[in-house]
Amino acid sequence: MRTRLAIKVHGLLEQCFPERRVFLKSDTDTRFIRLKPETQLIAFAGGALLVSWTIIATAILLMDSIGSGNFREQAKRDQVTYQARLNDLSAQRDGRAAEALAAQERFNAALDQISVMQSELLASETRRHELETGIEVIQTTLRSKMKDRETAREALAALQSDAPQGTAQTLAASKDAGVPVDFLADALARTAAERDQVVADAQQALIHADELALEIELMKENNDQIFRQLEEAMTVSVEPLDKMFKAAGMPPQRILDQVRRGYSGQGGPLTPLSFSSRGEEVSPDFLRANRILEQMDTLNLYRIAAEKAPFAMPVKRAFRFTSDYGFRRDPKTGGRRMHKGVDFAAPAGTDLHATADGVVIHAGWQSGYGRLIKIQHDFGIETRYAHLSKIRVKVGQRVSRGDHIGDMGASGRVTGVHLHYEVRVGGKAVNPMIYIKAAKDVF
């Protein structure tokens, strides 16, 4: 039974939506459909909702279209800005490469100068020992001559003191004894000549000793200058290498100890040079020379260690950095993932080079990486070169820094031609730019 409220509502609806009939006529029959006020209200509400949804959807589409245009313009502006920044970074990288090449040339020149100075130092030290030995011989001879001179003087004084008192008696005795006077005169003349010769030899020995002393002083000054130049060269050469290893997170002393253990055989270029005191008193120059030779041995160990760590660029031709180490947005999934290396973009087929001495442990296809090369180096370091178009090494092959190992390509999961370069220490990926930047002022 209908309530009064329902009757009132129905009356109001009839005022707005009076009952209507829709007639359907056919050839043989006529029918109609009665549209109640409630039905008309539902149809009106549905139509209003449909029109409202259409208006809202159209507005959203228009706003999205306008926003997309703005986003595209913004993306273009960002792309231009990014391109300009990449070009600027490329120019800076070329400048850094030129500076690194100049630094390497200076380093090689310093090594050559150190080698020459080392030869001069060894020759000077040998000459000094020879001069010291010569001085000792001259001093011994001088002392002997001085002793002979004193003996001759005493004999001459004795003869001179005896001559005035008994010359006549001596001559008479000599005549009576049959000794010729000429013999005595000759003996006195020979004694005087020997005395004069001893005095002349002594004077000459003193002059020669003074000359040798002056030569030794000049040689000491020359040695001191050579020592200073060698010490400065060692400081200039060793300190940048020490800073380079520290910047790469590689403790220098541990690295040097490991290299020294690997090259512990006696003889050859890695045998530390040193001067022997041969039981003599140790001089300051002796300690100074051995200290410099120890620094040269350290420099040699640093040079070997630097060849075994990836302190180099894998691409030597012009290129662009297209992606750095760290988290980045995945264009396919939209999420963030870790990029475990750096990307270098260059033309397809660009030569790729090993960044350190090592052994190839993988050379083939690997999912995602495409054509991949893995090189195992000392100190637990591994380098990876991915997305190659051609591999030019094989597993087990030993390579040196700078060797051509492959060509740049676009194999695997890529968006374009580039090299994906990784450095791993103990199996964990680290930023390759740590090593590249650490070596920029040395190599």
CSV table of C-alpha atoms in Angstrom, one decimal, residues 10-429:
chain,number,residue,atom,x,y,z
A,10,HIS,CA,4.7,10.7,-7.4
A,11,GLY,CA,2.6,13.9,-7.8
A,12,LEU,CA,5.6,16.1,-8.0
A,13,LEU,CA,7.2,13.8,-10.5
A,14,GLU,CA,4.0,14.0,-12.6
A,15,GLN,CA,4.2,17.7,-12.7
A,16,CYS,CA,7.8,17.6,-14.0
A,17,PHE,CA,7.5,14.4,-15.9
A,18,PRO,CA,3.9,13.7,-16.8
A,19,GLU,CA,3.1,10.2,-17.8
A,20,ARG,CA,3.6,9.6,-21.5
A,21,ARG,CA,2.7,6.9,-24.0
A,22,VAL,CA,4.7,5.9,-27.0
A,23,PHE,CA,2.4,4.2,-29.6
A,24,LEU,CA,3.8,1.5,-31.9
A,25,LYS,CA,1.6,0.9,-34.9
A,26,SER,CA,1.8,-2.0,-37.3
A,27,ASP,CA,-0.4,-3.1,-40.2
A,28,THR,CA,-2.6,-5.2,-38.0
A,29,ASP,CA,-2.1,-3.9,-34.5
A,30,THR,CA,-1.4,-0.8,-32.5
A,31,ARG,CA,0.5,-1.0,-29.2
A,32,PHE,CA,1.8,1.6,-26.8
A,33,ILE,CA,4.5,1.8,-24.2
A,34,ARG,CA,3.7,3.8,-21.0
A,35,LEU,CA,6.5,5.9,-19.6
A,36,LYS,CA,6.0,6.5,-16.0
A,37,PRO,CA,7.4,9.6,-14.3
A,38,GLU,CA,9.9,7.4,-12.4
A,39,THR,CA,11.1,5.9,-15.7
A,40,GLN,CA,11.5,9.3,-17.3
A,41,LEU,CA,13.4,10.6,-14.2
A,42,ILE,CA,15.8,7.6,-14.4
A,43,ALA,CA,16.3,8.2,-18.2
A,44,PHE,CA,16.8,11.9,-17.6
A,45,ALA,CA,19.4,11.3,-14.8
A,46,GLY,CA,21.2,8.8,-17.0
A,47,GLY,CA,21.3,11.2,-19.9
A,48,ALA,CA,22.5,14.0,-17.7
A,49,LEU,CA,25.3,11.8,-16.3
A,50,LEU,CA,26.3,10.7,-19.8
A,51,VAL,CA,26.4,14.3,-21.0
A,52,SER,CA,28.4,15.4,-17.8
A,53,TRP,CA,30.9,12.5,-18.3
A,54,THR,CA,31.3,13.5,-22.0
A,55,ILE,CA,32.0,17.1,-21.0
A,56,ILE,CA,34.4,16.2,-18.3
A,57,ALA,CA,36.2,13.6,-20.5
A,58,THR,CA,36.5,16.1,-23.3
A,59,ALA,CA,37.9,18.7,-20.9
A,60,ILE,CA,40.4,16.2,-19.6
A,61,LEU,CA,41.5,15.3,-23.1
A,62,LEU,CA,41.9,18.9,-24.1
A,63,MET,CA,43.9,19.7,-20.9
A,64,ASP,CA,46.1,16.6,-21.5
A,65,SER,CA,46.7,17.6,-25.1
A,66,ILE,CA,47.7,21.1,-24.0
A,67,GLY,CA,49.9,19.7,-21.2
A,68,SER,CA,51.5,17.2,-23.6
A,69,GLY,CA,52.4,20.0,-25.9
A,70,ASN,CA,54.0,21.9,-23.0
A,71,PHE,CA,55.8,18.7,-21.9
A,72,ARG,CA,57.1,18.1,-25.4
A,73,GLU,CA,58.4,21.7,-25.6
A,74,GLN,CA,59.9,21.3,-22.2
A,75,ALA,CA,61.5,18.0,-23.2
A,76,LYS,CA,62.9,19.6,-26.3
A,77,ARG,CA,64.4,22.4,-24.2
A,78,ASP,CA,65.8,19.9,-21.8
A,79,GLN,CA,67.3,17.9,-24.6
A,80,VAL,CA,68.9,21.0,-26.1
A,81,THR,CA,70.3,21.9,-22.6
A,82,TYR,CA,71.5,18.3,-22.1
A,83,GLN,CA,73.1,18.3,-25.5
A,84,ALA,CA,74.9,21.5,-24.8
A,85,ARG,CA,76.1,20.1,-21.5
A,86,LEU,CA,77.3,16.9,-23.1
A,87,ASN,CA,79.2,18.9,-25.7
A,88,ASP,CA,80.7,21.0,-22.9
A,89,LEU,CA,81.7,17.8,-21.0
A,90,SER,CA,83.1,16.4,-24.2
A,91,ALA,CA,85.3,19.5,-24.7
A,92,GLN,CA,86.4,19.3,-21.1
A,93,ARG,CA,87.2,15.6,-21.5
A,94,ASP,CA,89.3,16.4,-24.6
A,95,GLY,CA,91.1,19.0,-22.6
A,96,ARG,CA,91.7,16.6,-19.8
A,97,ALA,CA,93.0,14.0,-22.3
A,98,ALA,CA,95.4,16.5,-23.7
A,99,GLU,CA,96.6,17.4,-20.2
A,100,ALA,CA,96.9,13.7,-19.3
A,101,LEU,CA,99.0,13.1,-22.4
A,102,ALA,CA,101.2,16.1,-21.5
A,103,ALA,CA,101.5,14.9,-17.9
A,104,GLN,CA,102.5,11.4,-19.2
A,105,GLU,CA,105.2,13.0,-21.4
A,106,ARG,CA,106.5,15.0,-18.5
A,107,PHE,CA,106.5,11.8,-16.4
A,108,ASN,CA,108.5,9.9,-19.0
A,109,ALA,CA,110.9,12.8,-19.3
A,110,ALA,CA,111.4,12.8,-15.6
A,111,LEU,CA,112.1,9.1,-15.6
A,112,ASP,CA,114.7,9.6,-18.3
A,113,GLN,CA,116.3,12.4,-16.4
A,114,ILE,CA,116.3,10.3,-13.2
A,115,SER,CA,118.0,7.5,-15.1
A,116,VAL,CA,120.7,9.8,-16.4
A,117,MET,CA,121.1,11.3,-12.9
A,118,GLN,CA,121.4,7.9,-11.4
A,119,SER,CA,124.2,7.0,-13.9
A,120,GLU,CA,126.0,10.3,-13.1
A,121,LEU,CA,125.6,9.6,-9.4
A,122,LEU,CA,127.0,6.2,-9.6
A,123,ALA,CA,129.9,7.4,-11.8
A,124,SER,CA,130.5,10.3,-9.4
A,125,GLU,CA,130.5,8.0,-6.4
A,126,THR,CA,133.0,5.7,-8.0
A,127,ARG,CA,135.3,8.6,-8.9
A,128,ARG,CA,135.1,9.9,-5.4
A,129,HIS,CA,136.2,6.5,-4.0
A,130,GLU,CA,139.1,6.5,-6.5
A,131,LEU,CA,140.1,10.0,-5.5
A,132,GLU,CA,140.0,9.1,-1.8
A,133,THR,CA,142.2,6.1,-2.5
A,134,GLY,CA,144.6,8.3,-4.5
A,135,ILE,CA,144.8,10.8,-1.7
A,136,GLU,CA,145.6,8.1,0.8
A,137,VAL,CA,148.4,6.9,-1.4
A,138,ILE,CA,149.7,10.4,-2.0
A,139,GLN,CA,149.6,11.1,1.8
A,140,THR,CA,151.5,7.9,2.5
A,141,THR,CA,154.1,8.8,-0.1
A,142,LEU,CA,154.3,12.4,1.2
A,143,ARG,CA,154.9,11.2,4.8
A,144,SER,CA,157.6,8.9,3.5
A,145,LYS,CA,159.3,11.7,1.6
A,146,MET,CA,159.0,14.0,4.5
A,147,LYS,CA,160.7,11.4,6.7
A,148,ASP,CA,163.5,11.0,4.1
A,149,ARG,CA,163.9,14.7,3.9
A,150,GLU,CA,164.3,15.0,7.7
A,151,THR,CA,166.8,12.2,7.6
A,152,ALA,CA,168.8,14.0,4.8
A,153,ARG,CA,168.7,17.3,6.7
A,154,GLU,CA,170.1,15.6,9.8
A,155,ALA,CA,172.8,13.9,7.9
A,156,LEU,CA,173.7,17.2,6.1
A,157,ALA,CA,173.7,19.1,9.3
A,158,ALA,CA,176.1,16.5,10.8
A,159,LEU,CA,178.4,16.8,7.8
A,160,GLN,CA,178.4,20.6,7.9
A,161,SER,CA,179.1,20.7,11.7
A,162,ASP,CA,182.1,18.3,11.3
A,163,ALA,CA,183.5,20.0,8.1
A,164,PRO,CA,184.9,23.3,9.6
A,165,GLN,CA,186.7,21.7,12.6
A,166,GLY,CA,188.5,18.9,10.9
A,167,THR,CA,188.6,19.7,7.2
A,168,ALA,CA,192.4,19.8,7.0
A,169,GLN,CA,192.8,16.8,9.2
A,170,THR,CA,190.2,15.0,7.2
A,171,LEU,CA,191.9,15.8,3.9
A,172,ALA,CA,195.3,14.9,5.3
A,173,ALA,CA,193.9,11.7,6.7
A,174,SER,CA,192.2,11.0,3.4
A,175,LYS,CA,195.5,11.6,1.6
A,176,ASP,CA,197.4,9.4,4.1
A,177,ALA,CA,194.6,6.8,3.8
A,178,GLY,CA,194.5,7.0,0.0
A,179,VAL,CA,190.8,8.2,-0.1
A,180,PRO,CA,190.3,10.8,-2.9
A,181,VAL,CA,188.9,14.1,-2.0
A,182,ASP,CA,186.7,14.1,-5.1
A,183,PHE,CA,184.8,11.2,-3.7
A,184,LEU,CA,183.8,13.1,-0.7
A,185,ALA,CA,182.8,16.1,-2.8
A,186,ASP,CA,180.7,13.9,-5.0
A,187,ALA,CA,179.0,12.3,-2.0
A,188,LEU,CA,178.2,15.7,-0.5
A,189,ALA,CA,176.8,16.9,-3.9
A,190,ARG,CA,174.6,13.8,-4.2
A,191,THR,CA,173.4,14.3,-0.7
A,192,ALA,CA,172.5,17.9,-1.4
A,193,ALA,CA,170.8,17.0,-4.7
A,194,GLU,CA,168.8,14.3,-3.0
A,195,ARG,CA,167.8,16.8,-0.3
A,196,ASP,CA,166.7,19.3,-2.9
A,197,GLN,CA,164.8,16.7,-4.8
A,198,VAL,CA,163.0,15.5,-1.6
A,199,VAL,CA,162.0,19.1,-0.8
A,200,ALA,CA,160.8,19.6,-4.4
A,201,ASP,CA,158.8,16.3,-4.3
A,202,ALA,CA,157.3,17.3,-1.0
A,203,GLN,CA,156.2,20.7,-2.4
A,204,GLN,CA,154.8,19.1,-5.5
A,205,ALA,CA,152.9,16.5,-3.4
A,206,LEU,CA,151.4,19.3,-1.3
A,207,ILE,CA,150.3,21.2,-4.4
A,208,HIS,CA,148.8,18.0,-5.8
A,209,ALA,CA,147.1,17.3,-2.5
A,210,ASP,CA,145.6,20.8,-2.5
A,211,GLU,CA,144.4,20.3,-6.1
A,212,LEU,CA,142.8,16.9,-5.1
A,213,ALA,CA,141.1,18.5,-2.1
A,214,LEU,CA,139.7,21.3,-4.3
A,215,GLU,CA,138.5,18.7,-6.8
A,216,ILE,CA,136.9,16.7,-4.0
A,217,GLU,CA,135.1,19.8,-2.7
A,218,LEU,CA,133.8,20.6,-6.3
A,219,MET,CA,132.7,17.0,-6.6
A,220,LYS,CA,130.9,17.2,-3.3
A,221,GLU,CA,129.1,20.3,-4.5
A,222,ASN,CA,128.2,18.6,-7.8
A,223,ASN,CA,127.0,15.5,-5.9
A,224,ASP,CA,124.9,17.7,-3.6
A,225,GLN,CA,123.3,19.3,-6.6
A,226,ILE,CA,122.6,15.9,-8.2
A,227,PHE,CA,121.2,14.7,-4.9
A,228,ARG,CA,118.8,17.7,-4.7
A,229,GLN,CA,117.7,17.2,-8.3
A,230,LEU,CA,117.1,13.5,-7.7
A,231,GLU,CA,115.2,14.2,-4.5
A,232,GLU,CA,113.0,16.8,-6.2
A,233,ALA,CA,112.4,14.4,-9.1
A,234,MET,CA,111.4,11.7,-6.7
A,235,THR,CA,109.0,14.0,-4.9
A,236,VAL,CA,107.4,15.1,-8.1
A,237,SER,CA,107.2,11.5,-9.4
A,238,VAL,CA,106.2,9.6,-6.3
A,239,GLU,CA,103.7,11.9,-4.6
A,240,PRO,CA,101.2,12.1,-7.6
A,241,LEU,CA,101.2,8.3,-7.8
A,242,ASP,CA,100.6,8.0,-4.1
A,243,LYS,CA,97.7,10.4,-4.3
A,244,MET,CA,96.3,8.5,-7.4
A,245,PHE,CA,96.1,5.2,-5.5
A,246,LYS,CA,94.6,6.9,-2.4
A,247,ALA,CA,92.0,8.6,-4.5
A,248,ALA,CA,91.1,5.2,-6.1
A,249,GLY,CA,90.6,3.7,-2.6
A,250,MET,CA,93.7,1.5,-2.9
A,251,PRO,CA,96.0,1.7,0.2
A,252,PRO,CA,99.5,2.5,-1.3
A,253,GLN,CA,101.5,0.5,1.2
A,254,ARG,CA,99.3,-2.6,0.7
A,255,ILE,CA,99.6,-2.3,-3.1
A,256,LEU,CA,103.4,-1.9,-2.9
A,257,ASP,CA,103.7,-4.9,-0.6
A,258,GLN,CA,101.6,-7.1,-2.9
A,259,VAL,CA,103.7,-6.0,-6.0
A,260,ARG,CA,106.9,-6.6,-4.1
A,261,ARG,CA,105.8,-10.1,-3.2
A,262,GLY,CA,104.9,-10.8,-6.8
A,263,TYR,CA,108.4,-9.7,-7.9
A,264,SER,CA,110.5,-11.1,-5.1
A,265,GLY,CA,113.1,-12.8,-7.3
A,266,GLN,CA,116.7,-11.6,-7.1
A,267,GLY,CA,118.4,-9.8,-10.1
A,268,GLY,CA,116.9,-7.9,-13.0
A,269,PRO,CA,115.4,-4.4,-13.2
A,270,LEU,CA,113.3,-4.8,-10.0
A,271,THR,CA,116.3,-5.6,-7.7
A,272,PRO,CA,116.6,-2.6,-5.4
A,273,LEU,CA,119.9,-0.8,-5.9
A,274,SER,CA,122.0,0.2,-2.9
A,275,PHE,CA,125.5,1.3,-2.0
A,276,SER,CA,127.6,-0.9,0.3
A,277,SER,CA,129.6,0.7,3.1
A,278,ARG,CA,132.1,-2.2,2.9
A,279,GLY,CA,132.7,-1.9,6.6
A,280,GLU,CA,133.6,1.8,6.4
A,281,GLU,CA,132.0,4.6,8.4
A,282,VAL,CA,128.5,5.5,7.0
A,283,SER,CA,128.6,9.0,5.6
A,284,PRO,CA,125.6,11.4,5.1
A,285,ASP,CA,126.0,11.1,1.3
A,286,PHE,CA,125.9,7.3,1.6
A,287,LEU,CA,122.6,7.5,3.5
A,288,ARG,CA,121.2,10.1,1.1
A,289,ALA,CA,122.1,8.0,-1.9
A,290,ASN,CA,120.5,4.9,-0.5
A,291,ARG,CA,117.4,6.8,0.5
A,292,ILE,CA,117.0,8.1,-3.1
A,293,LEU,CA,117.6,4.5,-4.5
A,294,GLU,CA,114.8,3.3,-2.2
A,295,GLN,CA,112.5,6.0,-3.6
A,296,MET,CA,113.4,4.9,-7.1
A,297,ASP,CA,112.5,1.3,-6.1
A,298,THR,CA,109.2,2.6,-4.8
A,299,LEU,CA,108.6,4.5,-8.0
A,300,ASN,CA,109.3,1.4,-10.0
A,301,LEU,CA,106.8,-0.6,-7.9
A,302,TYR,CA,104.2,2.2,-8.4
A,303,ARG,CA,104.8,2.0,-12.1
A,304,ILE,CA,104.1,-1.8,-12.1
A,305,ALA,CA,101.0,-1.4,-9.9
A,306,ALA,CA,99.7,1.4,-12.1
A,307,GLU,CA,99.9,-0.9,-15.2
A,308,LYS,CA,97.8,-3.5,-13.3
A,309,ALA,CA,95.0,-1.2,-12.2
A,310,PRO,CA,92.4,0.4,-14.7
A,311,PHE,CA,93.9,3.9,-14.6
A,312,ALA,CA,93.0,4.5,-18.3
A,313,MET,CA,90.2,5.3,-20.7
A,314,PRO,CA,88.7,2.4,-22.7
A,315,VAL,CA,88.0,4.7,-25.7
A,316,LYS,CA,90.8,6.8,-27.2
A,317,ARG,CA,88.8,8.4,-30.0
A,318,ALA,CA,86.3,11.2,-29.7
A,319,PHE,CA,83.2,10.1,-27.7
A,320,ARG,CA,80.4,11.4,-25.4
A,321,PHE,CA,79.4,10.4,-21.9
A,322,THR,CA,75.8,9.3,-22.2
A,323,SER,CA,75.2,7.8,-18.8
A,324,ASP,CA,77.0,7.9,-15.5
A,325,TYR,CA,77.3,5.4,-12.7
A,326,GLY,CA,74.3,5.3,-10.2
A,327,PHE,CA,70.5,5.0,-10.2
A,328,ARG,CA,68.6,6.0,-13.3
A,329,ARG,CA,65.1,5.7,-14.7
A,330,ASP,CA,64.4,2.6,-16.9
A,331,PRO,CA,62.6,3.9,-20.1
A,332,LYS,CA,60.7,0.6,-20.5
A,333,THR,CA,59.5,-0.1,-17.0
A,334,GLY,CA,59.4,3.4,-15.7
A,335,GLY,CA,61.1,2.3,-12.5
A,336,ARG,CA,64.6,3.1,-11.1
A,337,ARG,CA,67.4,0.7,-11.4
A,338,MET,CA,71.1,0.7,-10.7
A,339,HIS,CA,73.4,1.5,-13.6
A,340,LYS,CA,76.6,-0.3,-12.6
A,341,GLY,CA,79.0,1.4,-15.1
A,342,VAL,CA,79.4,4.4,-17.4
A,343,ASP,CA,78.4,4.6,-21.0
A,344,PHE,CA,80.6,6.0,-23.8
A,345,ALA,CA,78.9,6.8,-27.2
A,346,ALA,CA,80.9,6.9,-30.4
A,347,PRO,CA,80.5,5.6,-34.0
A,348,ALA,CA,80.0,1.9,-34.5
A,349,GLY,CA,83.2,0.0,-34.9
A,350,THR,CA,85.2,2.4,-32.7
A,351,ASP,CA,88.3,0.6,-31.2
A,352,LEU,CA,88.0,-0.3,-27.6
A,353,HIS,CA,91.2,-0.8,-25.4
A,354,ALA,CA,92.1,-2.7,-22.2
A,355,THR,CA,92.5,-0.3,-19.3
A,356,ALA,CA,95.0,-2.4,-17.5
A,357,ASP,CA,97.1,-5.6,-17.7
A,358,GLY,CA,95.1,-8.7,-17.1
A,359,VAL,CA,93.7,-12.0,-18.3
A,360,VAL,CA,90.5,-12.4,-20.3
A,361,ILE,CA,88.0,-14.6,-18.3
A,362,HIS,CA,84.9,-14.1,-20.6
A,363,ALA,CA,84.6,-13.3,-24.3
A,364,GLY,CA,81.1,-14.0,-25.7
A,365,TRP,CA,77.4,-13.3,-25.5
A,366,GLN,CA,75.7,-12.7,-22.1
A,367,SER,CA,72.0,-11.7,-21.7
A,368,GLY,CA,71.5,-8.0,-21.5
A,369,TYR,CA,75.2,-7.2,-22.0
A,370,GLY,CA,75.2,-8.6,-25.5
A,371,ARG,CA,78.8,-9.3,-26.7
A,372,LEU,CA,80.8,-9.0,-23.5
A,373,ILE,CA,84.5,-9.1,-22.5
A,374,LYS,CA,85.6,-9.6,-18.9
A,375,ILE,CA,89.2,-9.0,-17.9
A,376,GLN,CA,90.6,-10.1,-14.5
A,377,HIS,CA,93.3,-7.8,-13.1
A,378,ASP,CA,95.5,-7.9,-10.0
A,379,PHE,CA,94.3,-6.6,-6.6
A,380,GLY,CA,90.9,-8.3,-7.1
A,381,ILE,CA,89.8,-5.9,-9.9
A,382,GLU,CA,87.7,-6.9,-12.9
A,383,THR,CA,86.7,-4.8,-15.9
A,384,ARG,CA,83.7,-5.4,-18.2
A,385,TYR,CA,83.2,-4.1,-21.8
A,386,ALA,CA,79.6,-4.7,-23.0
A,387,HIS,CA,77.4,-4.2,-26.1
A,388,LEU,CA,80.3,-4.9,-28.5
A,389,SER,CA,79.9,-5.4,-32.3
A,390,LYS,CA,83.0,-7.6,-32.5
A,391,ILE,CA,85.3,-9.4,-29.9
A,392,ARG,CA,89.0,-9.5,-30.8
A,393,VAL,CA,90.3,-11.6,-27.8
A,394,LYS,CA,89.6,-15.0,-26.4
A,395,VAL,CA,89.3,-16.6,-23.0
A,396,GLY,CA,92.7,-17.1,-21.3
A,397,GLN,CA,94.5,-14.5,-23.4
A,398,ARG,CA,96.8,-12.1,-21.5
A,399,VAL,CA,96.4,-8.5,-22.5
A,400,SER,CA,98.2,-5.3,-21.7
A,401,ARG,CA,97.0,-1.8,-21.1
A,402,GLY,CA,96.1,-0.2,-24.4
A,403,ASP,CA,95.6,-3.4,-26.4
A,404,HIS,CA,92.8,-3.4,-28.9
A,405,ILE,CA,90.2,-5.9,-27.5
A,406,GLY,CA,87.0,-5.2,-29.4
A,407,ASP,CA,84.8,-2.8,-31.4
A,408,MET,CA,81.9,-0.6,-30.1
A,409,GLY,CA,78.4,-1.8,-31.1
A,410,ALA,CA,74.8,-2.1,-30.1
A,411,SER,CA,74.4,-5.7,-29.1
A,412,GLY,CA,72.2,-6.8,-26.2
A,413,ARG,CA,69.7,-4.5,-24.4
A,414,VAL,CA,70.6,-1.1,-25.8
A,415,THR,CA,69.0,2.0,-27.3
A,416,GLY,CA,71.9,2.9,-29.5
A,417,VAL,CA,75.6,2.3,-30.3
A,418,HIS,CA,77.7,2.7,-27.1
A,419,LEU,CA,80.2,1.0,-24.7
A,420,HIS,CA,79.0,0.0,-21.3
A,421,TYR,CA,82.2,0.0,-19.1
A,422,GLU,CA,82.2,-1.5,-15.6
A,423,VAL,CA,84.9,-1.9,-12.9
A,424,ARG,CA,84.3,-4.4,-10.1
A,425,VAL,CA,86.4,-4.9,-7.0
A,426,GLY,CA,85.9,-8.2,-5.2
A,427,GLY,CA,82.9,-8.8,-7.3
A,428,LYS,CA,81.2,-5.5,-6.3
A,429,ALA,CA,80.6,-2.8,-8.9
